Tab-separated table of C-alpha atoms and ligand atoms in Angstrom:
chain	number	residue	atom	x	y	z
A	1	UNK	CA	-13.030	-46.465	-72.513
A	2	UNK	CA	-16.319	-45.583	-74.106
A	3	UNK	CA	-17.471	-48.965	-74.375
A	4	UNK	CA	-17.244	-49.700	-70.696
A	5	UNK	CA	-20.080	-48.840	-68.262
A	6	UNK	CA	-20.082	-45.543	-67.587
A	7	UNK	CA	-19.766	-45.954	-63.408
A	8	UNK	CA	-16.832	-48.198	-64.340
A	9	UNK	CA	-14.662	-45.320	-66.261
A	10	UNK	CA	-15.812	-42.941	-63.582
A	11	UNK	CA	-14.467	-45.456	-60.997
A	12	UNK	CA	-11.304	-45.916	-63.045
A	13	UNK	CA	-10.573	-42.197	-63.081
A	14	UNK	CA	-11.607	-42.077	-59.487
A	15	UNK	CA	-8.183	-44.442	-58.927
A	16	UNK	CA	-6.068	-42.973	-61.857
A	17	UNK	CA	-6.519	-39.208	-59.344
A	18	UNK	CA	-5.148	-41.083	-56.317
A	19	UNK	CA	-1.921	-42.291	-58.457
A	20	UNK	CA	-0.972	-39.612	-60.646
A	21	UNK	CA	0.019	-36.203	-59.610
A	22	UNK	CA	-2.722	-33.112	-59.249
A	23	UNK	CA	-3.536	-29.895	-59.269
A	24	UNK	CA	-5.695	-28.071	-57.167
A	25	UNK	CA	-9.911	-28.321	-58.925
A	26	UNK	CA	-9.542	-24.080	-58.010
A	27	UNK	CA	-7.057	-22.586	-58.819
A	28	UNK	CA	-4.694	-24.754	-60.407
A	29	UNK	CA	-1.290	-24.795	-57.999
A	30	UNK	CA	0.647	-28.193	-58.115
A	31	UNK	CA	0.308	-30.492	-55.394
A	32	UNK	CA	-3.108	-31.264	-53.519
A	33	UNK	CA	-5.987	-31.845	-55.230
A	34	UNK	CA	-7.706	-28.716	-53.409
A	35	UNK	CA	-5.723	-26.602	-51.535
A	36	UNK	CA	-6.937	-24.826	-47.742
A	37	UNK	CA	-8.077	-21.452	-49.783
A	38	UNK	CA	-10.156	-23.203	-52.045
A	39	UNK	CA	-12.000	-25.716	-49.921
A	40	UNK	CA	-12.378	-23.139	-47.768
A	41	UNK	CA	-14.154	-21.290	-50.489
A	42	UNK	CA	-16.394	-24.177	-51.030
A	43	UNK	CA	-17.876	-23.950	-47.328
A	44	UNK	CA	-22.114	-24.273	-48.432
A	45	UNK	CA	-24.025	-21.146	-47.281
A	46	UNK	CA	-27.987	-22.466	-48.349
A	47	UNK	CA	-29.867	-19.596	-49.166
A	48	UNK	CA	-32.675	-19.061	-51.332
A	49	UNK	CA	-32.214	-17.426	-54.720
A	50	UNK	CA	-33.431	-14.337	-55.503
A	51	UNK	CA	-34.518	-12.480	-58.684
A	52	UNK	CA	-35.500	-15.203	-60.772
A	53	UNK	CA	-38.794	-15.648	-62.837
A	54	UNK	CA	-41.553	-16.019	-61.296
A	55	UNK	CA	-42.356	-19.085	-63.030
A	56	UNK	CA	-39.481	-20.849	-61.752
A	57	UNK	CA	-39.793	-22.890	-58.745
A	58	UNK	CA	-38.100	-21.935	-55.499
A	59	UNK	CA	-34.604	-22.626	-55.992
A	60	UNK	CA	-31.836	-22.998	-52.932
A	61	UNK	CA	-28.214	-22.632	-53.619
A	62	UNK	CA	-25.106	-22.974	-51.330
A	63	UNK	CA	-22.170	-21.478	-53.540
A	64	UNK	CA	-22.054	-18.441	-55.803
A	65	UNK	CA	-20.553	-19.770	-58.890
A	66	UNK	CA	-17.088	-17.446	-59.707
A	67	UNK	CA	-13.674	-18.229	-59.184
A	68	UNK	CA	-12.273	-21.456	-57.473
A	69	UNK	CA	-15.817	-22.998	-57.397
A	70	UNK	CA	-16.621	-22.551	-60.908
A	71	UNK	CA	-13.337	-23.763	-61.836
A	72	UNK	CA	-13.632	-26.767	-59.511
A	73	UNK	CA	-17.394	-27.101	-60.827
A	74	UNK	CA	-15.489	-27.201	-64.783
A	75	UNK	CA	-12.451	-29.563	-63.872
A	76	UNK	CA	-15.107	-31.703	-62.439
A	77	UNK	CA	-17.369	-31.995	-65.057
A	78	UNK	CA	-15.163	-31.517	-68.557
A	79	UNK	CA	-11.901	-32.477	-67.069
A	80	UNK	CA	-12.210	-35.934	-65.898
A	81	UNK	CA	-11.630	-34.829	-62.436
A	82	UNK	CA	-14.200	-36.679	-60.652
A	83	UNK	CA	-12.219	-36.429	-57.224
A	84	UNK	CA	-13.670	-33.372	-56.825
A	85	UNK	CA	-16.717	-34.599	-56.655
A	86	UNK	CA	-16.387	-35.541	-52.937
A	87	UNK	CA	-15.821	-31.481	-52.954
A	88	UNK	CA	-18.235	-30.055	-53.879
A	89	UNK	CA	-21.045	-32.092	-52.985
A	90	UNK	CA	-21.536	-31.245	-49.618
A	91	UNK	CA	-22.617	-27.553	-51.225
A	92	UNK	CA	-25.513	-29.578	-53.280
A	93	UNK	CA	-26.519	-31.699	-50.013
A	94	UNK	CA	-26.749	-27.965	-48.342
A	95	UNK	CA	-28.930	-26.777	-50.188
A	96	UNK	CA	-31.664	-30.087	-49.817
A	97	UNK	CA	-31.136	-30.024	-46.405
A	98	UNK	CA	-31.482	-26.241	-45.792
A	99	UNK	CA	-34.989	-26.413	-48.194
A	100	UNK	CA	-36.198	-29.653	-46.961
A	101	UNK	CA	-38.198	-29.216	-43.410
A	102	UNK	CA	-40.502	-26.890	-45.607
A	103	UNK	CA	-41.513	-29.284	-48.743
A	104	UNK	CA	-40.971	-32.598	-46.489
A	105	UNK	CA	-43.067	-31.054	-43.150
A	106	UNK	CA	-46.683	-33.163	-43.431
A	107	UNK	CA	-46.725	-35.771	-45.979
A	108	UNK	CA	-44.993	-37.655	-47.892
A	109	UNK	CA	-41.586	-36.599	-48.658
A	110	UNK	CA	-40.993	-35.394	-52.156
A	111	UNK	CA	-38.315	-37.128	-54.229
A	112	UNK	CA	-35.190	-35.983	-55.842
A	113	UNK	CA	-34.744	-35.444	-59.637
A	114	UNK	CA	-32.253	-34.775	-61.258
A	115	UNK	CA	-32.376	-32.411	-64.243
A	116	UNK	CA	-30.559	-34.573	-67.615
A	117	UNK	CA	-27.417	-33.790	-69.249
A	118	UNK	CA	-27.710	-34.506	-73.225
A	119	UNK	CA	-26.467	-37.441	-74.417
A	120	UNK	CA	-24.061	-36.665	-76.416
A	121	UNK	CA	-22.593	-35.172	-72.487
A	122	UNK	CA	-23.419	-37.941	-71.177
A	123	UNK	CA	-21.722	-40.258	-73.665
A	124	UNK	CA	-18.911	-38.095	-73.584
A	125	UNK	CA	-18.123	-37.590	-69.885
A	126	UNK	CA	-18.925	-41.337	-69.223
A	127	UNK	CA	-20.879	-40.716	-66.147
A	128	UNK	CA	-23.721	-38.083	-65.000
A	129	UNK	CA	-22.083	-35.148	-62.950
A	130	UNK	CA	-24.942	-34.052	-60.993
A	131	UNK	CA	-26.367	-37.383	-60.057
A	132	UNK	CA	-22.826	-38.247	-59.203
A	133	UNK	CA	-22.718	-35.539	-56.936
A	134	UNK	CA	-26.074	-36.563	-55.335
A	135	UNK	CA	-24.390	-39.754	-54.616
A	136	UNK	CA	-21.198	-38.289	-53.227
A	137	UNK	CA	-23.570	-36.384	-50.804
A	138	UNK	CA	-25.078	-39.796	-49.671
A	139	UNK	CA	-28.352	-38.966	-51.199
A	140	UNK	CA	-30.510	-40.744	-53.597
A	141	UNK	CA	-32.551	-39.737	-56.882
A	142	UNK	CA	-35.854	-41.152	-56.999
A	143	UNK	CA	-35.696	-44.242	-58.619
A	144	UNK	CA	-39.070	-44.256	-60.152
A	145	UNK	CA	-38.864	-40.963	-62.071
A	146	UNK	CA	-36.717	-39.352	-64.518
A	147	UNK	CA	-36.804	-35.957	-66.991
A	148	UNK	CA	-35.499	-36.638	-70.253
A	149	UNK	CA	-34.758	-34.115	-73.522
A	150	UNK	CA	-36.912	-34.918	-76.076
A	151	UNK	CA	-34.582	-32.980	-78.502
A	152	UNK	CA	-31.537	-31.497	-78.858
A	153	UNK	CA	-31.200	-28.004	-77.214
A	154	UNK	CA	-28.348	-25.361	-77.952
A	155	UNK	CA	-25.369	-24.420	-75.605
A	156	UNK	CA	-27.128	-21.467	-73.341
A	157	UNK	CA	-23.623	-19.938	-72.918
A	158	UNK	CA	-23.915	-17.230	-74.938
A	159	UNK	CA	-27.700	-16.605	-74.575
A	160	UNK	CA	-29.734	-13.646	-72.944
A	161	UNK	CA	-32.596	-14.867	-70.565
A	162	UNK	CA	-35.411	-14.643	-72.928
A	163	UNK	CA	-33.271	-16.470	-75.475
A	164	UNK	CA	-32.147	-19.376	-72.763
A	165	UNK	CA	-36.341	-19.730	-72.091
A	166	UNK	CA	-36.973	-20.165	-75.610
A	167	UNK	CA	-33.599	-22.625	-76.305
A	168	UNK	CA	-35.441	-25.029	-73.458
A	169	UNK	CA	-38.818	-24.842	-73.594
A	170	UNK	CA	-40.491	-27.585	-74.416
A	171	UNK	CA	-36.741	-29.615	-74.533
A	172	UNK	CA	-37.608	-31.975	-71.946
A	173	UNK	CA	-39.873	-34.676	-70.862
A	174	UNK	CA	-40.738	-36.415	-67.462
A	175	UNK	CA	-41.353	-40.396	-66.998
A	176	UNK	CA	-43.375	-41.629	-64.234
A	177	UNK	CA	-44.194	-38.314	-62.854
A	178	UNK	CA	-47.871	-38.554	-62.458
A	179	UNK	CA	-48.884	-37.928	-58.846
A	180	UNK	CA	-45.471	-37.559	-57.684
A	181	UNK	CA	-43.811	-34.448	-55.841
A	182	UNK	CA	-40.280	-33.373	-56.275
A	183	UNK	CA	-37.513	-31.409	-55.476
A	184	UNK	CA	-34.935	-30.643	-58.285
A	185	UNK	CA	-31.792	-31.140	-58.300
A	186	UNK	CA	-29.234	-29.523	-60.359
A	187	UNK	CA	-25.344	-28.073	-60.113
A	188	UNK	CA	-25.730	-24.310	-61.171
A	189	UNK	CA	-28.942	-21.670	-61.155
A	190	UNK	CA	-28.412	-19.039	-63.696
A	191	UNK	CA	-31.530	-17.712	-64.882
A	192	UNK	CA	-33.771	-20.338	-64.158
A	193	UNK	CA	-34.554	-21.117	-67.974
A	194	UNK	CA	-33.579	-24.972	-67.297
A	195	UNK	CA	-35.719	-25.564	-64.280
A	196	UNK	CA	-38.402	-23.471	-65.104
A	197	UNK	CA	-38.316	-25.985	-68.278
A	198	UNK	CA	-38.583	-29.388	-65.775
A	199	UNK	CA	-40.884	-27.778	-63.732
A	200	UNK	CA	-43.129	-27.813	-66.356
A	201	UNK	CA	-42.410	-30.991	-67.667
A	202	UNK	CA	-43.030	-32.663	-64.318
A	203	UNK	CA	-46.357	-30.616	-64.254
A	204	UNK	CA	-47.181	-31.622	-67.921
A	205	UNK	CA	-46.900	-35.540	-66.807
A	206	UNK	CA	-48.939	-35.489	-64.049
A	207	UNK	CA	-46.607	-34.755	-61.261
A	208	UNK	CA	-45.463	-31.290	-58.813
A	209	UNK	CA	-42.324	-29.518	-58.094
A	210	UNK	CA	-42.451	-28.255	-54.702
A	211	UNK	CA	-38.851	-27.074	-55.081
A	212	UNK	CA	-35.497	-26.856	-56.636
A	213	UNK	CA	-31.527	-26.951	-55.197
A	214	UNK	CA	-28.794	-26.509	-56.881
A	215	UNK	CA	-25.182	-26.722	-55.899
A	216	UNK	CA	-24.065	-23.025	-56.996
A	217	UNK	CA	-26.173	-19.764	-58.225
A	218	UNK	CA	-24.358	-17.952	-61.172
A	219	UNK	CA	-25.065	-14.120	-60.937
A	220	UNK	CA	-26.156	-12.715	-64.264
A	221	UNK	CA	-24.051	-9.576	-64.784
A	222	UNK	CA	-26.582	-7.074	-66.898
A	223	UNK	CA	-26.060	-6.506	-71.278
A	224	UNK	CA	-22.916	-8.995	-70.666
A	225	UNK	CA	-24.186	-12.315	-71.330
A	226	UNK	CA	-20.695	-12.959	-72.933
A	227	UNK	CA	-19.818	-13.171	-68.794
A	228	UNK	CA	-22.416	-15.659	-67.857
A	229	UNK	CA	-20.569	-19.180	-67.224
A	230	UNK	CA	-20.029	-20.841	-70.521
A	231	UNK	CA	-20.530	-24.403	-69.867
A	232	UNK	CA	-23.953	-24.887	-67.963
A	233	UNK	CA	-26.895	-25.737	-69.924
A	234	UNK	CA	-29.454	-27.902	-70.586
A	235	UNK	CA	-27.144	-29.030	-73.444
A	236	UNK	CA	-23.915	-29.891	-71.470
A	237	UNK	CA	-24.295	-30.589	-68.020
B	301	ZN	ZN1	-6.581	-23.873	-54.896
């Protein structure tokens, strides 16, 4: 299907979901495509995030990301399970919501950007998860800006936090930012390499970030960076 448009395939596996039998995006039991424990699970509590650097821009979360909502967040994203979109996207509009009577209050309201998957992600998933997920939560990315990588960056998987900093920095680029605000938008925190990284992009190009929300904050165990979630970066989202 890679030659079709990529909200076409995400549409046809949208469909295929509905026909063919599931498991649950959690934890994996036969039969509904997320079962009462796990939705439950994914009930957003917005709250700001704490302990990041202090060159990162304010981020809000609604989930912590461990167990069913990581998994869910996974099967979404690298398992063609797009269903679960619908999911976990009220966590994402949470967070906007629960951060947006301070950056919106007397002005103009900031717009929404979303921070890029690679392309070779991109291409391979067929469709963008987190400005999917924007969508699901009936919101809109502006239209008239957009971050880009300017080259390729590493998988931050397996990085410390000085090591995820320097694997981004510089990675990205923003188009049409110049005397724009914005809020970020992006599925998990960890620690805060990749939107410290489009923060200063948007700043580079002319533009602000008044803040950042992101569907899930991953807690950074201490000296076990072989723990930290293995499939968010700047490189595979
Ligand atoms: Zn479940």
């Amino acid at each position: 299907m890679s030659d079709l448009p990529s909200a076409l395939v995400a549409t046809v596996r949208d469909a295929l979901a509905v026909l063919l039998p599931v498991d649950c995006g959690g934890c994996g039991q036969p039969g509904l495509a997320l079962c009462p424990r796990c939705r439950a699970s994914m009930t957003p509590q917005p709250a700001a995030v704490d302990g990041l650097p202090a060159e990162a821009p304010g981020v809000t979360a609604a989930l912590r990301y461990e167990g069913a909502v990581a998994a869910a967040l996974r099967r979404y994203k690298d398992a063609g399970r797009v269903d679960l979109a619908r999911a976990l996207a009220p966590a994402l509009r949470a967070s906007i919501v629960e951060l947006w009577p301070a950056v919106a209050a007397g002005g103009e309201p900031p717009g929404l950007l979303v921070v890029p998957a690679s392309r070779p992600a991109l291409r391979r998933r067929g469709y963008a998860p987190v400005a999917r997920l924007l969508q699901s939560a009936g919101l809109r990315a502006t239209s008239s800006t957009r971050l880009e990588l300017t080259r390729r960056v590493g998988d931050q998987a397996d990085l410390g936090r000085e090591e995820r900093r320097a694997n981004v920095s510089g990675a990205m680029r923003a188009v049409g930012a110049r005397g724009g605000r914005f809020v970020l938008v992006d599925d998990v925190v960890t620690t805060g390499a990749t939107l410290t990284e489009a923060a200063r992009a948007v700043v580079a190009a002319g533009g602000q970030v008044v803040a950042a929300a992101c569907l899930a904050h991953a807690e950074r165990r201490l000296q076990t960076t072989s723990e930290t979630p293995g499939h968010h970066s700047a490189d595979d989202q």
